[in-house]
Each structure stands twice: as C-alpha cells, then as structure tokens.
Short mmCIF file of C-alpha atoms in Angstrom, two decimals:
data_model
loop_
_atom_site.label_atom_id
_atom_site.label_comp_id
_atom_site.label_asym_id
_atom_site.label_seq_id
_atom_site.Cartn_x
_atom_site.Cartn_y
_atom_site.Cartn_z
CA UNK A 287 -46.26 -108.46 42.28
CA UNK A 288 -48.25 -110.39 39.64
CA UNK A 289 -47.97 -114.15 39.28
CA UNK A 290 -47.06 -115.95 36.07
CA UNK A 291 -50.12 -117.50 34.37
CA UNK A 292 -48.07 -120.60 33.52
CA UNK A 293 -45.80 -121.45 36.47
CA UNK A 294 -47.59 -119.33 39.13
CA UNK A 295 -44.34 -117.88 40.51
CA UNK A 296 -44.18 -114.20 41.49
CA UNK A 297 -42.86 -111.92 38.70
CA UNK A 298 -40.63 -108.96 39.28
CA UNK A 299 -42.35 -106.37 37.12
CA UNK A 300 -39.30 -104.38 36.06
CA UNK A 301 -37.14 -107.31 34.87
CA UNK A 302 -39.03 -110.53 34.38
CA UNK A 303 -42.51 -109.54 33.23
CA UNK A 304 -43.67 -110.44 29.71
CA UNK A 305 -47.16 -109.78 28.38
CA UNK A 306 -48.28 -111.78 25.34
CA UNK A 307 -50.70 -110.62 22.66
CA UNK A 308 -53.16 -113.20 23.88
CA UNK A 309 -53.35 -111.44 27.29
CA UNK A 310 -51.31 -113.79 29.49
CA UNK A 311 -48.80 -112.32 31.87
CA UNK A 312 -45.72 -114.53 32.19
CA UNK A 313 -42.22 -114.84 33.52
CA UNK A 314 -39.66 -114.33 30.75
CA UNK A 315 -38.66 -118.04 30.81
CA UNK A 316 -42.28 -119.15 30.47
CA UNK A 317 -42.87 -116.69 27.60
CA UNK A 318 -40.32 -118.57 25.47
CA UNK A 319 -42.16 -121.86 26.10
CA UNK A 320 -45.58 -120.25 25.46
CA UNK A 321 -44.64 -118.77 22.09
CA UNK A 322 -45.40 -121.95 20.10
CA UNK A 323 -48.71 -122.59 21.94
CA UNK A 324 -50.01 -119.04 21.86
CA UNK A 325 -53.65 -118.92 20.72
CA UNK A 326 -52.97 -115.70 18.80
CA UNK A 327 -49.90 -116.46 16.73
CA UNK A 328 -48.39 -119.74 17.78
CA UNK A 329 -47.66 -122.47 15.21
CA UNK A 330 -49.04 -125.17 17.60
CA UNK A 331 -51.96 -123.08 18.92
CA UNK A 332 -54.45 -125.94 18.29
CA UNK A 333 -52.80 -127.91 21.19
CA UNK A 334 -53.57 -125.14 23.66
CA UNK A 335 -57.15 -124.98 22.39
CA UNK A 336 -57.66 -128.69 23.14
CA UNK A 337 -56.23 -128.34 26.65
CA UNK A 338 -58.75 -125.68 27.74
#
C-alpha cells in the first residue's frame, strides 16, 4: 500500500487513493486540503512554493 505524501498514512488503493496532476499521491481527505495549495492549479500555489 502506498503512503499519503501529506499525512504519511497508508492508503487503501481501491477506495482512498487520489492522484493529483502535480504528481502527489494522497488520501482522499488530504486531497481536499491540497487542492488550494497545488503547484499546478491551486489558487494559493505560491504558498506551497515558499515552503519547499
């Protein structure tokens, strides 16, 4: 099982797995939180760029 790139919990591939356009693999709950900070299409993507 893969781990979420944000919360590091194990992801059940058939139900909880979400893959973003930016390449991150996330749990479905984390995907909602990531949407605004996504470096590809998020409205607050500049915040994520500063954190890296």
